[in-house]
JSON list of C-alpha atoms in Angstrom, two decimals:
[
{"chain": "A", "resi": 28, "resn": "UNK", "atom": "CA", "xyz": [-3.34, -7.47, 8.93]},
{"chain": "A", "resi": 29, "resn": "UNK", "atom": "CA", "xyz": [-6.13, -4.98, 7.86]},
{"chain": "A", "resi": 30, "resn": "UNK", "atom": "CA", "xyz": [-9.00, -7.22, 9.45]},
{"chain": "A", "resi": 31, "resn": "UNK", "atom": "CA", "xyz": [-6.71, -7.33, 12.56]},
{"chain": "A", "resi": 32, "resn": "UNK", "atom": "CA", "xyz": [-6.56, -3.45, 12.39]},
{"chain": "A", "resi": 33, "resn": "UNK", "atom": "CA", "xyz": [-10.38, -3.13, 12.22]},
{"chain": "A", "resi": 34, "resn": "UNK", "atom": "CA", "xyz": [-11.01, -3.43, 8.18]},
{"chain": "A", "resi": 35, "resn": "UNK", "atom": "CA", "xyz": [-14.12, -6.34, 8.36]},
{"chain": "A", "resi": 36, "resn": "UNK", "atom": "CA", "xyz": [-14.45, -5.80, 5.14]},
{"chain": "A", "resi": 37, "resn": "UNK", "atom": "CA", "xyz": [-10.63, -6.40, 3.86]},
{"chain": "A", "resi": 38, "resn": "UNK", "atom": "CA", "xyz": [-10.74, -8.91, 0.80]},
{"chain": "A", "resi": 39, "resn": "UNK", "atom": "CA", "xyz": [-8.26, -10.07, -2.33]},
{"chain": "A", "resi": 40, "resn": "UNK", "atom": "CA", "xyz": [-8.57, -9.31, -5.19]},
{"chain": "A", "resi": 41, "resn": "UNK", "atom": "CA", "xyz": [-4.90, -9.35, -6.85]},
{"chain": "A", "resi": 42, "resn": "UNK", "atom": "CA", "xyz": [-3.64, -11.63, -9.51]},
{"chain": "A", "resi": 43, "resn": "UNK", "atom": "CA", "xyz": [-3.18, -11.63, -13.41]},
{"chain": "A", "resi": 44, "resn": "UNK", "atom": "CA", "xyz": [-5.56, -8.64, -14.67]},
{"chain": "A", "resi": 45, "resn": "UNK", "atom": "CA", "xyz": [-5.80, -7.12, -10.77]},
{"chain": "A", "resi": 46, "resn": "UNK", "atom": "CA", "xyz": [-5.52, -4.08, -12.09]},
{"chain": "A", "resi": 47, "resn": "UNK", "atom": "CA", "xyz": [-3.29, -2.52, -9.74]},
{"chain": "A", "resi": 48, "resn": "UNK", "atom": "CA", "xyz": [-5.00, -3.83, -6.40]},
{"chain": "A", "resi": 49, "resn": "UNK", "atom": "CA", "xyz": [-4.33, -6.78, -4.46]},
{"chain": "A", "resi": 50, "resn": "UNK", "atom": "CA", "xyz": [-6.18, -5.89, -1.49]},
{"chain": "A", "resi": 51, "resn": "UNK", "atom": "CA", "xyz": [-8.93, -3.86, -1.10]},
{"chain": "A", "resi": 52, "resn": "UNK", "atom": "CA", "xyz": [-11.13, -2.74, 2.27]},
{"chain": "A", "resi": 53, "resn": "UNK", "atom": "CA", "xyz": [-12.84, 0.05, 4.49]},
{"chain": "A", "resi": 54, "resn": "UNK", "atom": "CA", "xyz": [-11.46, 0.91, 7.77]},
{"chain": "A", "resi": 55, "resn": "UNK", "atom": "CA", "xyz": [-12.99, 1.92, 10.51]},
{"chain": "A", "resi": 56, "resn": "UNK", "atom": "CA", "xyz": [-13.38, 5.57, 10.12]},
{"chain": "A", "resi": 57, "resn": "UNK", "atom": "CA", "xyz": [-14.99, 4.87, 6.23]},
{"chain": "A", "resi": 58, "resn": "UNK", "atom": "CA", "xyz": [-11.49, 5.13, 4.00]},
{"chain": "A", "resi": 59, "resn": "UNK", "atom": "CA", "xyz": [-11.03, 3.11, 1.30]},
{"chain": "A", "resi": 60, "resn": "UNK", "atom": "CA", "xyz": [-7.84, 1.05, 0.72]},
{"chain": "A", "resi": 61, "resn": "UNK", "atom": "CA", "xyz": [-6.12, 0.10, -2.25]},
{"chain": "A", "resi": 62, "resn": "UNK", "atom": "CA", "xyz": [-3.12, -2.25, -1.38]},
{"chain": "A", "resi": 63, "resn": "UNK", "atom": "CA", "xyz": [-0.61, -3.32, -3.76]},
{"chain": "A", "resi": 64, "resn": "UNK", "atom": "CA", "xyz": [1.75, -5.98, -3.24]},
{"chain": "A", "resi": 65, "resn": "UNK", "atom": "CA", "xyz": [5.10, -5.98, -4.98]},
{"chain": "A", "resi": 66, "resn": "UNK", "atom": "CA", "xyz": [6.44, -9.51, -3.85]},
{"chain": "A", "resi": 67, "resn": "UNK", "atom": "CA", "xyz": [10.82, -9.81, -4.93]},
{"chain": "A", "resi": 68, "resn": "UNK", "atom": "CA", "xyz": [12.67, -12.79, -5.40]},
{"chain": "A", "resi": 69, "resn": "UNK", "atom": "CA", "xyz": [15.65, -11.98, -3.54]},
{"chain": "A", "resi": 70, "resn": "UNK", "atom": "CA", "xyz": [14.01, -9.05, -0.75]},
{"chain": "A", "resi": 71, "resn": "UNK", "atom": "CA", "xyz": [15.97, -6.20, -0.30]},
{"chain": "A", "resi": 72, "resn": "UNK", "atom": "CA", "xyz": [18.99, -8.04, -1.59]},
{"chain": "A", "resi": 73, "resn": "UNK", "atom": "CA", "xyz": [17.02, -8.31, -5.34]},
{"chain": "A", "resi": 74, "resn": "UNK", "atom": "CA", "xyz": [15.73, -5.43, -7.75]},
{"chain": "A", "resi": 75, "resn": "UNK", "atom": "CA", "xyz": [14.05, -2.47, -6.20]},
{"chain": "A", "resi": 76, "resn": "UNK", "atom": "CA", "xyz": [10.44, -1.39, -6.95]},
{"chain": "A", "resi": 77, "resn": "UNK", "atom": "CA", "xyz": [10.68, 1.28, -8.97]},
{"chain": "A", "resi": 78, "resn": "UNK", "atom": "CA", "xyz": [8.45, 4.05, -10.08]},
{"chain": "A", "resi": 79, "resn": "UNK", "atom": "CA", "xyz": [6.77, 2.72, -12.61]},
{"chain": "A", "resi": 80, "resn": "UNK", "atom": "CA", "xyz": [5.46, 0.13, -10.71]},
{"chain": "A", "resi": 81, "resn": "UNK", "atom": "CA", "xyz": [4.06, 3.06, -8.23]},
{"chain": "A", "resi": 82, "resn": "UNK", "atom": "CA", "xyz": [2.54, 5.22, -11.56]},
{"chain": "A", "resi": 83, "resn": "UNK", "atom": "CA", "xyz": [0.62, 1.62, -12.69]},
{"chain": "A", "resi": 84, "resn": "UNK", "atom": "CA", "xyz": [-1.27, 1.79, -9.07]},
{"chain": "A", "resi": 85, "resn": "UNK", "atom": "CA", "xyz": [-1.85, 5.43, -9.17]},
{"chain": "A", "resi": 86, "resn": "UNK", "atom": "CA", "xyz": [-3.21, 4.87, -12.46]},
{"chain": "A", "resi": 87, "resn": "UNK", "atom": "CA", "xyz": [-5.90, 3.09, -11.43]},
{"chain": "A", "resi": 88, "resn": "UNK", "atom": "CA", "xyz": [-6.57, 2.36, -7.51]},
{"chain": "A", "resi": 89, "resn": "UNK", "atom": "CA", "xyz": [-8.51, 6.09, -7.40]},
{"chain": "A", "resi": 90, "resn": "UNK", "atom": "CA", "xyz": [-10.25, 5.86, -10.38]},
{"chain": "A", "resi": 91, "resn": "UNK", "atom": "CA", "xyz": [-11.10, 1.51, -10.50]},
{"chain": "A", "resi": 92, "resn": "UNK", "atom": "CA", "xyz": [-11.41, 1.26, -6.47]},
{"chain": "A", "resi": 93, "resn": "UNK", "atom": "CA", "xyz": [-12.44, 5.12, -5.25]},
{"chain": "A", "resi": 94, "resn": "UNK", "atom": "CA", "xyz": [-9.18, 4.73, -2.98]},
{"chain": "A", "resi": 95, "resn": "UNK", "atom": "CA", "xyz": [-8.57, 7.36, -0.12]},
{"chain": "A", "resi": 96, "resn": "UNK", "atom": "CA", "xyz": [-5.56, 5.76, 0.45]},
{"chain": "A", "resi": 97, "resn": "UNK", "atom": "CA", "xyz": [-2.76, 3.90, -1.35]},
{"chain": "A", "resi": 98, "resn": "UNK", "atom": "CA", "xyz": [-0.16, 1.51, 0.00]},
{"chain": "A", "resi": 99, "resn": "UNK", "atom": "CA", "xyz": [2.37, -0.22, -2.20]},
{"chain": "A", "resi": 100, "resn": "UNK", "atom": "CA", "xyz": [3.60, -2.85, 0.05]},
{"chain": "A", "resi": 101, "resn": "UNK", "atom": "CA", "xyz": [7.27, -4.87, -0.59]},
{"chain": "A", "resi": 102, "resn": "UNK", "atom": "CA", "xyz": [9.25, -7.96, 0.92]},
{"chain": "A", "resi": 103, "resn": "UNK", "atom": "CA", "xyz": [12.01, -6.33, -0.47]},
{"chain": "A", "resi": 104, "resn": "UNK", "atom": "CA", "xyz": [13.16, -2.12, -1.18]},
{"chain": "A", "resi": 105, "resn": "UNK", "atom": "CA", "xyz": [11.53, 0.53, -3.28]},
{"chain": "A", "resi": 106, "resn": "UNK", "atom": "CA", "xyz": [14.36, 3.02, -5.59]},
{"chain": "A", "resi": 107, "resn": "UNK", "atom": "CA", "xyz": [15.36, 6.19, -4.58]},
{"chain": "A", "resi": 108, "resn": "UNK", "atom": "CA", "xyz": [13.45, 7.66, -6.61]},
{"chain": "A", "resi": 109, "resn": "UNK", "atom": "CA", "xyz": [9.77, 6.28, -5.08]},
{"chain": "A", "resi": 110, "resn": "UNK", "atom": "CA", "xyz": [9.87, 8.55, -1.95]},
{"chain": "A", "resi": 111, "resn": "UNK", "atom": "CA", "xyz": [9.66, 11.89, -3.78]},
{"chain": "A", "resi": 112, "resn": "UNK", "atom": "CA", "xyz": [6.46, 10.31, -6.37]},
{"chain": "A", "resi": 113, "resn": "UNK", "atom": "CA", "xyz": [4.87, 8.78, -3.38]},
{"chain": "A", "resi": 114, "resn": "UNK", "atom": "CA", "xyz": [4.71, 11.97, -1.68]},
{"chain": "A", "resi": 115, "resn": "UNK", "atom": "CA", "xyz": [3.61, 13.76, -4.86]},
{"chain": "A", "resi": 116, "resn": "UNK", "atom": "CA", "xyz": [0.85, 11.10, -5.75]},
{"chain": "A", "resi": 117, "resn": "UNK", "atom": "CA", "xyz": [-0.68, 10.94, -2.39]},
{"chain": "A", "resi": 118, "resn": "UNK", "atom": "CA", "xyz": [0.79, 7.11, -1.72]},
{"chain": "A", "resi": 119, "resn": "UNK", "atom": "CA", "xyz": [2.05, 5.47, 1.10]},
{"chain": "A", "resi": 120, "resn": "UNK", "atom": "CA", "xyz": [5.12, 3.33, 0.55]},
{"chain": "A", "resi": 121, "resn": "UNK", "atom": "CA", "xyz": [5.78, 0.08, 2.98]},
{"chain": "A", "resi": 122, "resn": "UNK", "atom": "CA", "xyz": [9.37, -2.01, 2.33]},
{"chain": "A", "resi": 123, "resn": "UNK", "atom": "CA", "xyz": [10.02, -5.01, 4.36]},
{"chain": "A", "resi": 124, "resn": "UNK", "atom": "CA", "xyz": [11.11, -3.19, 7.04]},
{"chain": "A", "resi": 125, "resn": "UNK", "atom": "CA", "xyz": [7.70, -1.58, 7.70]},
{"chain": "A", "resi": 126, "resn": "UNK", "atom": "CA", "xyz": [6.18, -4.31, 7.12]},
{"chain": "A", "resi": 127, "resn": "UNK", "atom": "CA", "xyz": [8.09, -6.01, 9.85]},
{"chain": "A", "resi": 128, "resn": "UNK", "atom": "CA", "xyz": [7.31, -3.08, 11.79]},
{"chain": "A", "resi": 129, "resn": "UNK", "atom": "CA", "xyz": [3.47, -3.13, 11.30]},
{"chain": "A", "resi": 130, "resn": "UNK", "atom": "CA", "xyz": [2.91, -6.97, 11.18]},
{"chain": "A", "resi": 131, "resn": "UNK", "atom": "CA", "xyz": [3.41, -7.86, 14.62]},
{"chain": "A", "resi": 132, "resn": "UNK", "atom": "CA", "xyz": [0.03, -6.12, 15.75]},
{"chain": "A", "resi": 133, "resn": "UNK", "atom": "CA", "xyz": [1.08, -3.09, 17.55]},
{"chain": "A", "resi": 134, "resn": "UNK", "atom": "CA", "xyz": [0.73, -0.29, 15.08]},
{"chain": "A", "resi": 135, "resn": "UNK", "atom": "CA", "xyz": [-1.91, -0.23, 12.79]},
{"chain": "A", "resi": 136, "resn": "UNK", "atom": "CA", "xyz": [-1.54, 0.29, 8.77]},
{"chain": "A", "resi": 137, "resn": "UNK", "atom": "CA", "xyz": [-2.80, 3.89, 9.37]},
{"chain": "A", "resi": 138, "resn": "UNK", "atom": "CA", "xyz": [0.33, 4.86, 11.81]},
{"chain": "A", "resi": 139, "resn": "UNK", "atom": "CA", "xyz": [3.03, 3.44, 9.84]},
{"chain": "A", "resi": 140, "resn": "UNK", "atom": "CA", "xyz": [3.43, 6.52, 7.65]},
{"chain": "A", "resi": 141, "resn": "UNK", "atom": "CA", "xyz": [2.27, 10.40, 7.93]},
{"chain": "A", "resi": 142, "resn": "UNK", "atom": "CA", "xyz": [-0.24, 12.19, 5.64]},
{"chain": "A", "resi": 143, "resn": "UNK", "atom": "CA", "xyz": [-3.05, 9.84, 5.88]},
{"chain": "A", "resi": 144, "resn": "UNK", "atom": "CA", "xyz": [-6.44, 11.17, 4.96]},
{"chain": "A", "resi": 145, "resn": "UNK", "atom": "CA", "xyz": [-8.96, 12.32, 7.38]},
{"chain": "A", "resi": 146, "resn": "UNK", "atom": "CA", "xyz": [-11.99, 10.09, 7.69]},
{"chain": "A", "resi": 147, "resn": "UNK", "atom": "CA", "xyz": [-14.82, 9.81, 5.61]},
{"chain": "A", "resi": 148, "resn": "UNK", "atom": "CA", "xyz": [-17.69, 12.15, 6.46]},
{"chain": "A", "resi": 149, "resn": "UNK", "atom": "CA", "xyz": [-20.68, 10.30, 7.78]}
]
C-alpha cells in the first residue's frame, strides 16, 4: 500500500530483532516512515494492542529509522488507553477498520489520520 501511495522506496524489514519497524519508506514529499505491524490471532475479537506495544516503537523508530512519522498498524483493536499516548508521542494509530478503510486505494496512508508532519524541506 505505501508503493501504491507513491513510497518507491517502501521495503521490509520486520521480523525477530526488527527492532520496532516492519516497514520502512520515503514518501513523496521526503518523510520518513516507520510502520509497525501488530498482527492478532483472533482480530478485534482477540487481545487489544496495548501501550506498551506503542512505547517499544516510540522507543526506537525516531532514533533507529529517523522517522517523521509513526504508524502502528493492527488486524485487530488497540486499548483504550493507546489514543491518548499516540497523540502524546506523535504516532498514528491504524486498527482493522482503517486499514479496511485505506487498503482499497482511495485514501492514501497520509489522510487516514490528522497531525501528520509537514514535508521535508528540500
Amino acid at each position: 500500500m505505501m508503493r501504491r501511495d507513491g513510497c518507491t522506496d517502501a521495503r521490509q524489514i520486520g521480523g525477530a530483532g526488527d527492532n520496532g519497524a516492519d516497514v520502512l519508506a520515503t514518501d513523496p514529499l521526503g518523510r520518513t516512515w516507520v510502520i509497525q505491524a501488530k498482527h492478532r490471532k483472533d482480530g478485534d475479537r482477540g487481545s487489544a494492542v496495548g501501550t506498551p506495544d506503542l512505547q517499544r516503537v516510540n522507543g526506537t523508530a525516531r532514533q533507529l529509522y529517523g522517522a517523521d512519522i509513526v504508524l502502528v498498524v493492527t488486524n485487530g483493536r488497540f486499548s483504550t488507553r493507546c489514543a491518548p499516548l499516540a497523540a502524546q508521542l506523535h504516532m498514528h494509530l491504524a486498527d482493522r477498520r482503517t486499514s479496511l478503510f485505506w487498503s482499497p486505494g482511495s485514501t492514501p496512508a497520509a489522510h487516514t489520520s490528522s497531525g501528520t508532519p509537514a514535508a521535508r524541506p528540500p
